[in-house]
XYZ file of C-alpha atoms in Angstrom:
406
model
C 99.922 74.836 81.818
C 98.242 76.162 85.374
C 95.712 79.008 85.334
C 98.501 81.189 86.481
C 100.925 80.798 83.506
C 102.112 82.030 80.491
C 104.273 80.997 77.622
C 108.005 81.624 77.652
C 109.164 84.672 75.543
C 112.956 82.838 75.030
C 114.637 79.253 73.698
C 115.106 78.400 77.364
C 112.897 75.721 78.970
C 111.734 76.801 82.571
C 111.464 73.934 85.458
C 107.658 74.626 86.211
C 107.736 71.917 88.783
C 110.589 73.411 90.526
C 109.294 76.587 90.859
C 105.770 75.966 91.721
C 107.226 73.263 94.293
C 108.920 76.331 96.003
C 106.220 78.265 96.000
C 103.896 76.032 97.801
C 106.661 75.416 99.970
C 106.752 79.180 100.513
C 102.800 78.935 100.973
C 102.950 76.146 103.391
C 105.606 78.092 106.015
C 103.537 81.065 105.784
C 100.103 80.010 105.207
C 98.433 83.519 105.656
C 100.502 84.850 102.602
C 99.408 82.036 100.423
C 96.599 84.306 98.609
C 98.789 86.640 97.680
C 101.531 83.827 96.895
C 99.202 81.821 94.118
C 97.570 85.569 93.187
C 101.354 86.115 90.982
C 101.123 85.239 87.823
C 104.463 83.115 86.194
C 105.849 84.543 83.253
C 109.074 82.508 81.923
C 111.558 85.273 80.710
C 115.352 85.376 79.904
C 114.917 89.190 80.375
C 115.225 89.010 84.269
C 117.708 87.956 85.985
C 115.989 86.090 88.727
C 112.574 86.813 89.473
C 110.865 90.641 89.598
C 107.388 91.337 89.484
C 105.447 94.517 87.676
C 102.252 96.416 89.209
C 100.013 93.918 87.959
C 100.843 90.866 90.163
C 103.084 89.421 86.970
C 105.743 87.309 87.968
C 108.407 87.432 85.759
C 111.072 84.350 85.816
C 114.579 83.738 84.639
C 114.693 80.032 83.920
C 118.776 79.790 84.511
C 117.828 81.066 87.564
C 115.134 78.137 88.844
C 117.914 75.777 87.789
C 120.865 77.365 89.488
C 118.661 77.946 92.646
C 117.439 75.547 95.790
C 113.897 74.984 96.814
C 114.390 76.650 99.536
C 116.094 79.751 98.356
C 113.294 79.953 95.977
C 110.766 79.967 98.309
C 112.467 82.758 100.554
C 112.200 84.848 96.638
C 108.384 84.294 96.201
C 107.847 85.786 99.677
C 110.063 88.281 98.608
C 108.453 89.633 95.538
C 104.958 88.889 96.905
C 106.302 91.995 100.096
C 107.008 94.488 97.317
C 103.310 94.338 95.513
C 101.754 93.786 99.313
C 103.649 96.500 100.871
C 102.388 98.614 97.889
C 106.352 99.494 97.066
C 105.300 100.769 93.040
C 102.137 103.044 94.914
C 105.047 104.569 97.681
C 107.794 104.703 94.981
C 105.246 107.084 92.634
C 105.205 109.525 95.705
C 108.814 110.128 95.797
C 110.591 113.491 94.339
C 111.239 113.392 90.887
C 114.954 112.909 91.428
C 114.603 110.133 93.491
C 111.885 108.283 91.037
C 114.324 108.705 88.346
C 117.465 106.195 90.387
C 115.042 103.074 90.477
C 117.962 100.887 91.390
C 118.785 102.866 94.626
C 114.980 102.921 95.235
C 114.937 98.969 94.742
C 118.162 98.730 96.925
C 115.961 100.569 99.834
C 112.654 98.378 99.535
C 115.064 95.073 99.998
C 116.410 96.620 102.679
C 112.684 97.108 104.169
C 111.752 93.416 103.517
C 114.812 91.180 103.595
C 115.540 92.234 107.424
C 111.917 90.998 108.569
C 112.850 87.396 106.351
C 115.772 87.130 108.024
C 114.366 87.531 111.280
C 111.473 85.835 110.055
C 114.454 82.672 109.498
C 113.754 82.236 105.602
C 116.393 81.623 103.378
C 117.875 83.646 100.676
C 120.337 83.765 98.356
C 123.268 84.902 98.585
C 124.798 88.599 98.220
C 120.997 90.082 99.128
C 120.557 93.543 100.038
C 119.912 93.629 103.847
C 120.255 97.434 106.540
C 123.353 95.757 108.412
C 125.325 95.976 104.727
C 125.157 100.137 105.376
C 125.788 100.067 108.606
C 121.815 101.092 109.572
C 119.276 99.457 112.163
C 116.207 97.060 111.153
C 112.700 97.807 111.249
C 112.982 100.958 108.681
C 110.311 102.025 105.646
C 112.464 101.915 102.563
C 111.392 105.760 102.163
C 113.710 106.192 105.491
C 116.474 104.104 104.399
C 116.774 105.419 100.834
C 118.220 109.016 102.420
C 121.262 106.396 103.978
C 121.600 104.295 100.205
C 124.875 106.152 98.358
C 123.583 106.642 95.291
C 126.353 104.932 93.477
C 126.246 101.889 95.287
C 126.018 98.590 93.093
C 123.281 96.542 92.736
C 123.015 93.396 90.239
C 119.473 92.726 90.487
C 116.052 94.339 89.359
C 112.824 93.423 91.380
C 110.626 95.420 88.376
C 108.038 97.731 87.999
C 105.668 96.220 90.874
C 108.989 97.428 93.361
C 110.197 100.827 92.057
C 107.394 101.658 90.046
C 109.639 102.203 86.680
C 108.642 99.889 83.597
C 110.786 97.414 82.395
C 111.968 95.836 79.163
C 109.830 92.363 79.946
C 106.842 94.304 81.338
C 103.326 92.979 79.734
C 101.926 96.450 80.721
C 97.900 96.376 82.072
C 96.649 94.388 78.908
C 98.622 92.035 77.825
C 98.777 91.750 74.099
C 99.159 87.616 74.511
C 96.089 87.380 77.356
C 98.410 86.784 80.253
C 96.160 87.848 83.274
C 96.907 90.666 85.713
C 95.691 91.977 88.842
C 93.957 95.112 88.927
C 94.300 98.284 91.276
C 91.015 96.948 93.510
C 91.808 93.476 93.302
C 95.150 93.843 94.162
C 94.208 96.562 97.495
C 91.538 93.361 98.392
C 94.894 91.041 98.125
C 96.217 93.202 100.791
C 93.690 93.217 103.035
C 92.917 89.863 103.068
C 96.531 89.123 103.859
C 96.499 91.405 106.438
C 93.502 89.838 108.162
C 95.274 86.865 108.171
C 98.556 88.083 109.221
C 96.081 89.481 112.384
C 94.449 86.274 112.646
C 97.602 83.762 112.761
C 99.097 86.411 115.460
C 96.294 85.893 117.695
C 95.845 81.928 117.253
C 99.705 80.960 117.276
C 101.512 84.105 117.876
C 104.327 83.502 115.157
C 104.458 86.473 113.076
C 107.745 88.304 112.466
C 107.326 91.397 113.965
C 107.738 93.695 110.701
C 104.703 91.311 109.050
C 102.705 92.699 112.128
C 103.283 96.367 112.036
C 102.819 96.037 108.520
C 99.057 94.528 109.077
C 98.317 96.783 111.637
C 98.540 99.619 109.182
C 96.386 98.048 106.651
C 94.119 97.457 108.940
C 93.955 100.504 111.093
C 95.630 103.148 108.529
C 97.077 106.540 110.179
C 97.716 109.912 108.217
C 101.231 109.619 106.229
C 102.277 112.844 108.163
C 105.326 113.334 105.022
C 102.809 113.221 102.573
C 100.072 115.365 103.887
C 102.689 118.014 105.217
C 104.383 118.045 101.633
C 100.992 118.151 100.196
C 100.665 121.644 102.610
C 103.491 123.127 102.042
C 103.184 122.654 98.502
C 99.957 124.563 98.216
C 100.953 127.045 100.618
C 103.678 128.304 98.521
C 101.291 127.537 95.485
C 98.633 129.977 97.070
C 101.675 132.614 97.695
C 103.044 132.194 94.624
C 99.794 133.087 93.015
C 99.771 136.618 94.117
C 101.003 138.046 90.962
C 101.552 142.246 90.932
C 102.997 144.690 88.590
C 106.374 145.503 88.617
C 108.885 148.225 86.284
C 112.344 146.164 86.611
C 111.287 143.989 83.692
C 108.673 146.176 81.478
C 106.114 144.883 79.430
C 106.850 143.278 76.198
C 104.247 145.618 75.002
C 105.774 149.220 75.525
C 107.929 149.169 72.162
C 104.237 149.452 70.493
C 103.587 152.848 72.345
C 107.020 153.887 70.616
C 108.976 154.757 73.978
C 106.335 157.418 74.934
C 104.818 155.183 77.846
C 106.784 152.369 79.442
C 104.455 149.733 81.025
C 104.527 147.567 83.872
C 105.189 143.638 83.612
C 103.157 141.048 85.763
C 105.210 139.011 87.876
C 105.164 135.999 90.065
C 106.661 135.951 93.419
C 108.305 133.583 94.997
C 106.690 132.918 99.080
C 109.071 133.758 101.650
C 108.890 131.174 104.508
C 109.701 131.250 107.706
C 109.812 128.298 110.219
C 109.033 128.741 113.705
C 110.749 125.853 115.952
C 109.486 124.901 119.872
C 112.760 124.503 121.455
C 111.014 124.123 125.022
C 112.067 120.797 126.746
C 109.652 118.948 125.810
C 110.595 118.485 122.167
C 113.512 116.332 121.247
C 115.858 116.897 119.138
C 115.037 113.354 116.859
C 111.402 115.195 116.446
C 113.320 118.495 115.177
C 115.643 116.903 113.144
C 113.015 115.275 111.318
C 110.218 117.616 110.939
C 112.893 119.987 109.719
C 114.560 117.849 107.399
C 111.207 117.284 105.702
C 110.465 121.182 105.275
C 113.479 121.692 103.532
C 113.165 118.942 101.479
C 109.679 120.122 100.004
C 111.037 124.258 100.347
C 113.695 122.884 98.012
C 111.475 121.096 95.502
C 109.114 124.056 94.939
C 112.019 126.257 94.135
C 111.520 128.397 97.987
C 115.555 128.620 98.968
C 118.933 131.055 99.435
C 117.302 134.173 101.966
C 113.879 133.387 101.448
C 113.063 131.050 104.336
C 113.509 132.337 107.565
C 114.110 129.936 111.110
C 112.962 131.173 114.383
C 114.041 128.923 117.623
C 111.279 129.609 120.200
C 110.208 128.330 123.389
C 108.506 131.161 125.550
C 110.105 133.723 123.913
C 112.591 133.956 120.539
C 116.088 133.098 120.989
C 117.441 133.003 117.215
C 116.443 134.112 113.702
C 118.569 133.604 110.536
C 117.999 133.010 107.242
C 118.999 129.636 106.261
C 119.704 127.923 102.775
C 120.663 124.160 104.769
C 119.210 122.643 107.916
C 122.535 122.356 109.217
C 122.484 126.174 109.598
C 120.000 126.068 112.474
C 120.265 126.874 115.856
C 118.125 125.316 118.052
C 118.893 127.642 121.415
C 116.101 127.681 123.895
C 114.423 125.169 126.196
C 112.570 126.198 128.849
C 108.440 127.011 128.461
C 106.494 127.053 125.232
C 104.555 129.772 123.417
C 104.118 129.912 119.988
C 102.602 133.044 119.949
C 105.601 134.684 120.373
C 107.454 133.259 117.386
C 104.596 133.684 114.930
C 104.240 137.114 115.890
C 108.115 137.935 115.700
C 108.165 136.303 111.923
C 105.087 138.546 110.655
C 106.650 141.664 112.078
C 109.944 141.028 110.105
C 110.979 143.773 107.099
C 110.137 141.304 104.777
C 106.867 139.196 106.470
C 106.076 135.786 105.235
C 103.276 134.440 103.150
C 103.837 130.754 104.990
C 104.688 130.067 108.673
C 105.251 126.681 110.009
C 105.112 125.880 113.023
C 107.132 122.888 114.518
C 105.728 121.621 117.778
C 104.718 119.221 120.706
C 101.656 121.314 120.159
C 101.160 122.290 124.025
C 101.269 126.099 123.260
C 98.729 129.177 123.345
C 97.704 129.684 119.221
C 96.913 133.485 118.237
C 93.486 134.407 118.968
C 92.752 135.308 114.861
C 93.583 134.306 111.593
C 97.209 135.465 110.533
C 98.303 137.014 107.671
C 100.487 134.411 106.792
C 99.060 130.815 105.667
C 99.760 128.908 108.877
C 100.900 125.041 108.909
C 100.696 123.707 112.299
C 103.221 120.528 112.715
C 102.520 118.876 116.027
C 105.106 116.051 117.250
C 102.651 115.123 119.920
C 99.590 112.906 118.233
C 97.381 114.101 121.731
C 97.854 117.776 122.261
C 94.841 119.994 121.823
C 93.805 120.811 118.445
C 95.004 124.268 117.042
C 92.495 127.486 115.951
C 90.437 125.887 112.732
C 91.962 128.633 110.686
C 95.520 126.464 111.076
C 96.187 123.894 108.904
C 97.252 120.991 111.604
C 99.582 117.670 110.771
C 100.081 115.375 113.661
C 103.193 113.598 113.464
C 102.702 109.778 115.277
C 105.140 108.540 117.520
C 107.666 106.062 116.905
C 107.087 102.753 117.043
């Protein structure tokens, strides 16, 4: 028994040879993902059907499917289950909504779809009937968070990858201690694992130049990690209408449960707990295109829909140096985008705060090369800038900068 084994939990007999043959194999094609490659710890399991991993760098194995499966093939799989713990798959998955945590399989069906296109390119084998973009009729190169909006939710899929891919436990899972002493890798460890891959990715580039080209992005961003402009814009827009939704007042349409006690003689007010109005100020100047829009948009909506902020409570005004549109929208698809010629902001923000019913959140969606209001609003303002280099809005602005495509 190696250091990185542990006994089999069914009747089956698993061909250690086999298996650790492909995985040196896999080791010896790709030498600067061997640490991470002998860092997975083999569990035999009949639970699996062919090999999954959890968060803690376990490496659970089906022995029907060693035997049924070439050398080769099985090498292509270690690579593959090493991507989902490298590309920290369980750590993204944990970030999704709540709805979207909850359909592991679809989430699992995405994060193939991220790593099986750069094997492929990369010319490793798999087996067959492995989930790959071209299936649905999308492009390569993707995050798995991009092409799990394209994955139809009832779309089949056989196989489980585990806990270490889609971040949901599993029947064979060993959780962090192991009741039998079967070794794991811990959060720090397992971060070091990555960067030390990386480096190596980096390293092999440089000396020989053969690095599929998703491996290289992907090291790029360990090594030289920019803002996750989803998550911090979420993260303000969530505490925007947080802060707004704390401003609690009195109100007579529901009265308090306490006025029965005064026996009808005094009726008393109720406290109640508002929900923000929103309204979301577009640049529709020339500079910005309408991919930038699209998805800056699509991501406000998405968090305005998971904090409960919808029907006529957010508010869409398309500006470029002066306001062209305002409606109240419940879908993206409802907006129009009329405008295009010069750029101030300004003019939009000011618009939305004079409105019957004013905001308590404006963001603004933008290239970023606008005039700003001289003072602080009365609104909480999030500044969303498509262009990572124009000027920095007022402090008093909360600013995400989205990063261009790659």
């Amino acid at each position: 028994m190696t250091p990185h084994s542990a006994p089999a939990d069914g009747p089956a007999r698993l061909d250690r040879a086999k298996l650790l043959a492909a995985r040196y194999k896999a080791a010896e094609a790709r030498p600067y993902l061997a640490s991470a490659l002998y860092a997975l710890t083999v569990v035999p399991s009949e639970r699996v059907r062919t090999m999954a991993v959890d968060r803690y760098w376990r490496c659970y194995v089906a022995p029907a499917f060693v035997d049924a499966t070439g050398v080769e093939e099985l090498a292509g799989v270690w690579i593959h289950e090493a991507a989902h713990l490298l590309r920290d798959h369980h750590g993204r998955a944990d970030r999704l909504p709540a709805a979207d945590q909850r359909d592991r399989l679809r989430v699992n069906i995405a994060q193939d779809c991220e790593i099986n296109d750069d094997l492929v390119a990369d010319g490793l084998r798999l087996p067959p009937g492995v989930m790959e973009p071209r299936l649905f009729g999308l492009p390569t190169g993707r995050l798995f968070e991009e092409y799990l909006r394209d994955i139809p939710a009832s779309c089949p899929h056989a196989l489980d990858c585990g806990s270490g891919a889609h971040g949901v436990p599993a029947p064979w899972d060993l959780g962090e201690h192991a009741a039998d002493g079967t070794a794991g890798v811990g959060p720090v460890e397992g971060e070091a694992l990555r960067r030390q891959t990386a480096q190596a990715i980096r390293a092999h580039a440089r000396s020989r130049g053969t690095i599929a080209a998703g491996w290289r992005r992907w090291a790029e961003q360990v090594l030289e990690p920019t803002v996750d402009w989803r998550k911090a814009l979420t993260g303000a827009v969530r505490e925007a209408a947080a802060w707004a939704g704390g401003a609690v007042d009195y109100t007579y349409r529901r009265p308090s449960r306490r006025t029965p006690a005064l026996g009808g003689r005094v009726v008393l007010p109720s406290l109640r707990r508002p929900l923000p109005r929103v309204a979301v100020v577009v640049d529709t100047s020339g500079s910005m295109t309408e991919e930038d829009l699209a998805t800056a948009l699509a991501e406000v909506s998405g968090v305005l829909r998971e904090v409960g902020v919808g029907g006529n409570r957010v508010t869409v005004l398309a500006c470029d140096a002066d306001v062209h549109a305002v409606a109240r929208v419940t879908t993206v698809d409802q907006v129009e985008l009329a405008g295009g010629g010069g750029t101030d902001m300004t003019v939009g923000i000011r618009t939305a705060l004079t409105a019957q019913d004013p905001p308590n959140i404006i963001v603004v969606l933008t290239d970023g090369h606008t005039p700003w209001p001289p003072e602080p609003v009365s609104a909480r303002l999030i500044a969303t800038l498509t262009d990572p280099n124009a000027p920095q809005p007022p402090p008093w602005a909360e600013t995400i900068r989205i990063p261009p495509r790659p």
